[in-house]
Amino acid sequence: MAEAGADLWWIQADADCNAARRVFDPADDRTFCQAVAKQQQAVEKAIKALAAAVRDARMASIRIKFTHGLENLINALLRLHRPTTDNASIQGRIDRLLSMHYRSEIAALMEFAPHAPLADEPVARNTEYPYQTGAHAWRAPAQKGSFKVRDVTRFQSLADYILRGTEHLIAAVARRP
């Protein structure tokens, strides 16, 4: 079965990043979780766009799944085969884009994607569903104090960086001979 190409993943990543900017209102705490959710989606889809570009250029065999997890995709992108100078150049650019610092920031953002807890674990803070702050204490993501302006600005900066970087890399992969 054919998979969606980089251009389709990229269009959606860009739309999600723009939606995050539009929904965020610093005067309304209820928008903070909405902005962070769209930023998470933008980063996820931008990484998937880059993985699709690499896959379609036959630089690596990468399967893109419809899950929030990015760790396997990032690891695959960091371990491209380097048989040619072109691949080495692209690999170096991927290594810079996905430096340890940015991988850490991506992991922090991805923690906010909702996921079912393991048995006997509390529901973790996320952008969509009520979560637990204690054994019997619950909060809504849109509730005042669940997310802060600094969370939104931190992750918007990350989303902007990842989108710019993946856009340039996708173009470089497409130009390869």
mmCIF file of C-alpha atoms in Angstrom:
data_model
loop_
_atom_site.group_PDB
_atom_site.id
_atom_site.type_symbol
_atom_site.label_atom_id
_atom_site.label_comp_id
_atom_site.label_asym_id
_atom_site.label_seq_id
_atom_site.Cartn_x
_atom_site.Cartn_y
_atom_site.Cartn_z
ATOM 1 C CA MET A 1 0.000 0.000 0.000
ATOM 2 C CA ALA A 2 1.331 3.419 -0.915
ATOM 3 C CA GLU A 3 1.827 5.867 1.921
ATOM 4 C CA ALA A 4 1.183 9.608 2.092
ATOM 5 C CA GLY A 5 4.022 11.694 0.730
ATOM 6 C CA ALA A 6 6.061 14.417 2.383
ATOM 7 C CA ASP A 7 4.046 17.189 0.743
ATOM 8 C CA LEU A 8 0.807 16.047 2.383
ATOM 9 C CA TRP A 9 2.371 15.669 5.834
ATOM 10 C CA TRP A 10 4.017 19.082 5.381
ATOM 11 C CA ILE A 11 0.767 20.848 4.396
ATOM 12 C CA GLN A 12 -0.893 19.568 7.552
ATOM 13 C CA ALA A 13 2.102 20.425 9.764
ATOM 14 C CA ASP A 14 2.112 23.988 8.452
ATOM 15 C CA ALA A 15 -1.667 24.314 8.918
ATOM 16 C CA ASP A 16 -1.401 23.026 12.509
ATOM 17 C CA CYS A 17 1.419 25.458 13.306
ATOM 18 C CA ASN A 18 -0.604 28.376 11.916
ATOM 19 C CA ALA A 19 -3.685 27.238 13.849
ATOM 20 C CA ALA A 20 -1.639 27.196 17.068
ATOM 21 C CA ARG A 21 -0.745 30.848 16.528
ATOM 22 C CA ARG A 22 -4.344 31.814 15.746
ATOM 23 C CA VAL A 23 -5.948 30.010 18.694
ATOM 24 C CA PHE A 24 -3.526 31.344 21.325
ATOM 25 C CA ASP A 25 -4.845 34.291 23.298
ATOM 26 C CA PRO A 26 -2.472 35.276 26.139
ATOM 27 C CA ALA A 27 -5.428 36.775 28.024
ATOM 28 C CA ASP A 28 -7.454 33.543 27.947
ATOM 29 C CA ASP A 29 -5.982 30.539 29.807
ATOM 30 C CA ARG A 30 -8.489 28.266 28.070
ATOM 31 C CA THR A 31 -6.589 28.681 24.784
ATOM 32 C CA PHE A 32 -3.218 27.547 26.141
ATOM 33 C CA CYS A 33 -3.905 23.814 25.949
ATOM 34 C CA GLN A 34 -5.403 24.284 22.483
ATOM 35 C CA ALA A 35 -2.260 26.030 21.232
ATOM 36 C CA VAL A 36 0.056 23.411 22.755
ATOM 37 C CA ALA A 37 -2.046 20.619 21.199
ATOM 38 C CA LYS A 38 -1.665 22.174 17.740
ATOM 39 C CA GLN A 39 2.054 22.745 18.303
ATOM 40 C CA GLN A 40 2.458 19.082 19.213
ATOM 41 C CA GLN A 41 0.590 18.072 16.073
ATOM 42 C CA ALA A 42 2.688 20.436 13.930
ATOM 43 C CA VAL A 43 5.984 19.025 15.213
ATOM 44 C CA GLU A 44 4.760 15.449 14.861
ATOM 45 C CA LYS A 45 3.647 15.950 11.261
ATOM 46 C CA ALA A 46 6.772 17.907 10.281
ATOM 47 C CA ILE A 47 8.970 15.018 11.466
ATOM 48 C CA LYS A 48 6.718 12.609 9.574
ATOM 49 C CA ALA A 49 7.032 14.813 6.462
ATOM 50 C CA LEU A 50 10.825 14.607 6.676
ATOM 51 C CA ALA A 51 10.669 10.841 7.208
ATOM 52 C CA ALA A 52 8.376 10.508 4.170
ATOM 53 C CA ALA A 53 10.790 12.560 2.046
ATOM 54 C CA VAL A 54 13.709 10.357 3.107
ATOM 55 C CA ARG A 55 11.657 7.222 2.486
ATOM 56 C CA ASP A 56 10.482 8.401 -0.943
ATOM 57 C CA ALA A 57 14.076 9.283 -1.926
ATOM 58 C CA ARG A 58 15.007 5.707 -0.979
ATOM 59 C CA MET A 59 17.536 6.937 1.561
ATOM 60 C CA ALA A 60 16.002 4.695 4.229
ATOM 61 C CA SER A 61 13.149 2.257 4.658
ATOM 62 C CA ILE A 62 10.836 4.079 7.049
ATOM 63 C CA ARG A 63 7.233 3.231 7.848
ATOM 64 C CA ILE A 64 5.174 6.125 9.135
ATOM 65 C CA LYS A 65 2.513 5.095 11.594
ATOM 66 C CA PHE A 66 -0.592 6.960 12.666
ATOM 67 C CA THR A 67 0.560 7.249 16.268
ATOM 68 C CA HIS A 68 1.907 10.153 18.311
ATOM 69 C CA GLY A 69 5.241 8.461 18.993
ATOM 70 C CA LEU A 70 8.225 10.000 17.195
ATOM 71 C CA GLU A 71 11.135 8.255 18.882
ATOM 72 C CA ASN A 72 11.477 5.501 16.247
ATOM 73 C CA LEU A 73 11.201 7.977 13.362
ATOM 74 C CA ILE A 74 13.779 10.297 14.894
ATOM 75 C CA ASN A 75 16.144 7.381 15.509
ATOM 76 C CA ALA A 76 15.730 6.240 11.894
ATOM 77 C CA LEU A 77 16.428 9.766 10.624
ATOM 78 C CA LEU A 78 19.558 9.984 12.756
ATOM 79 C CA ARG A 79 20.864 6.697 11.332
ATOM 80 C CA LEU A 80 20.570 7.150 7.580
ATOM 81 C CA HIS A 81 22.934 5.165 5.433
ATOM 82 C CA ARG A 82 25.858 7.317 4.313
ATOM 83 C CA PRO A 83 27.078 5.750 1.055
ATOM 84 C CA THR A 84 27.346 9.086 -0.803
ATOM 85 C CA THR A 85 28.441 12.640 -0.156
ATOM 86 C CA ASP A 86 24.852 13.807 -0.704
ATOM 87 C CA ASN A 87 23.562 11.563 2.058
ATOM 88 C CA ALA A 88 26.363 12.646 4.394
ATOM 89 C CA SER A 89 25.434 16.299 3.866
ATOM 90 C CA ILE A 90 21.762 15.617 4.534
ATOM 91 C CA GLN A 91 22.626 13.441 7.526
ATOM 92 C CA GLY A 92 24.685 16.270 8.994
ATOM 93 C CA ARG A 93 21.778 18.678 8.584
ATOM 94 C CA ILE A 94 19.386 16.181 10.208
ATOM 95 C CA ASP A 95 21.853 15.725 13.079
ATOM 96 C CA ARG A 96 21.886 19.501 13.643
ATOM 97 C CA LEU A 97 18.089 19.812 13.371
ATOM 98 C CA LEU A 98 17.572 16.952 15.798
ATOM 99 C CA SER A 99 20.368 17.760 18.234
ATOM 100 C CA MET A 100 20.126 16.398 21.754
ATOM 101 C CA HIS A 101 18.605 19.699 22.918
ATOM 102 C CA TYR A 102 15.849 19.657 20.293
ATOM 103 C CA ARG A 103 15.157 15.945 20.794
ATOM 104 C CA SER A 104 14.671 16.712 24.475
ATOM 105 C CA GLU A 105 12.289 19.572 23.655
ATOM 106 C CA ILE A 106 10.359 17.370 21.204
ATOM 107 C CA ALA A 107 10.061 14.642 23.859
ATOM 108 C CA ALA A 108 8.768 17.196 26.376
ATOM 109 C CA LEU A 109 6.148 18.411 23.909
ATOM 110 C CA MET A 110 5.136 14.881 22.907
ATOM 111 C CA GLU A 111 4.425 14.072 26.578
ATOM 112 C CA PHE A 112 1.351 16.307 26.259
ATOM 113 C CA ALA A 113 -0.219 14.120 23.553
ATOM 114 C CA PRO A 114 -2.987 12.211 25.306
ATOM 115 C CA HIS A 115 -2.345 8.540 25.935
ATOM 116 C CA ALA A 116 -3.928 5.930 28.130
ATOM 117 C CA PRO A 117 -2.084 5.382 31.404
ATOM 118 C CA LEU A 118 -0.747 2.026 32.408
ATOM 119 C CA ALA A 119 -2.694 0.161 35.084
ATOM 120 C CA ASP A 120 -2.611 1.894 38.472
ATOM 121 C CA GLU A 121 -0.922 5.021 37.042
ATOM 122 C CA PRO A 122 -2.586 8.438 37.164
ATOM 123 C CA VAL A 123 -3.742 10.136 33.976
ATOM 124 C CA ALA A 124 -0.862 12.428 33.023
ATOM 125 C CA ARG A 125 -1.229 16.107 32.152
ATOM 126 C CA ASN A 126 -2.177 16.379 28.502
ATOM 127 C CA THR A 127 -3.819 18.865 26.137
ATOM 128 C CA GLU A 128 -7.204 17.182 25.656
ATOM 129 C CA TYR A 129 -8.543 15.137 28.554
ATOM 130 C CA PRO A 130 -8.969 15.688 32.284
ATOM 131 C CA TYR A 131 -5.849 14.572 34.117
ATOM 132 C CA GLN A 132 -4.892 13.742 37.679
ATOM 133 C CA THR A 133 -2.784 15.889 39.972
ATOM 134 C CA GLY A 134 -3.161 13.509 42.901
ATOM 135 C CA ALA A 135 -4.962 10.342 43.901
ATOM 136 C CA HIS A 136 -8.372 12.008 43.808
ATOM 137 C CA ALA A 137 -7.637 15.437 42.325
ATOM 138 C CA TRP A 138 -8.449 16.118 38.692
ATOM 139 C CA ARG A 139 -7.950 19.128 36.401
ATOM 140 C CA ALA A 140 -9.083 20.072 32.926
ATOM 141 C CA PRO A 141 -6.354 21.082 30.453
ATOM 142 C CA ALA A 142 -8.252 24.332 29.768
ATOM 143 C CA GLN A 143 -8.442 25.145 33.471
ATOM 144 C CA LYS A 144 -6.461 28.161 34.675
ATOM 145 C CA GLY A 145 -2.952 27.101 35.645
ATOM 146 C CA SER A 146 -2.872 23.824 33.706
ATOM 147 C CA PHE A 147 -0.686 25.466 31.054
ATOM 148 C CA LYS A 148 1.124 28.777 31.186
ATOM 149 C CA VAL A 149 2.033 31.408 28.607
ATOM 150 C CA ARG A 150 5.665 30.289 28.858
ATOM 151 C CA ASP A 151 4.605 26.749 27.831
ATOM 152 C CA VAL A 152 2.909 28.104 24.718
ATOM 153 C CA THR A 153 5.793 30.389 23.745
ATOM 154 C CA ARG A 154 8.386 27.658 24.416
ATOM 155 C CA PHE A 155 6.634 25.131 22.219
ATOM 156 C CA GLN A 156 5.712 27.648 19.512
ATOM 157 C CA SER A 157 9.417 28.440 19.224
ATOM 158 C CA LEU A 158 10.143 24.717 18.932
ATOM 159 C CA ALA A 159 7.418 24.198 16.319
ATOM 160 C CA ASP A 160 8.693 27.137 14.253
ATOM 161 C CA TYR A 161 12.262 25.796 14.400
ATOM 162 C CA ILE A 162 11.295 22.229 13.470
ATOM 163 C CA LEU A 163 9.018 23.360 10.641
ATOM 164 C CA ARG A 164 11.655 25.657 9.118
ATOM 165 C CA GLY A 165 14.303 22.971 9.413
ATOM 166 C CA THR A 166 12.217 20.157 7.976
ATOM 167 C CA GLU A 167 11.041 22.382 5.124
ATOM 168 C CA HIS A 168 14.660 23.058 4.103
ATOM 169 C CA LEU A 169 15.653 19.425 4.522
ATOM 170 C CA ILE A 170 12.723 18.132 2.486
ATOM 171 C CA ALA A 171 13.757 20.455 -0.343
ATOM 172 C CA ALA A 172 17.373 19.261 -0.066
ATOM 173 C CA VAL A 173 16.297 15.602 -0.172
ATOM 174 C CA ALA A 174 14.167 16.296 -3.256
ATOM 175 C CA ARG A 175 17.160 17.930 -5.033
ATOM 176 C CA ARG A 176 19.379 14.898 -4.538
ATOM 177 C CA PRO A 177 20.502 13.222 -7.744
#
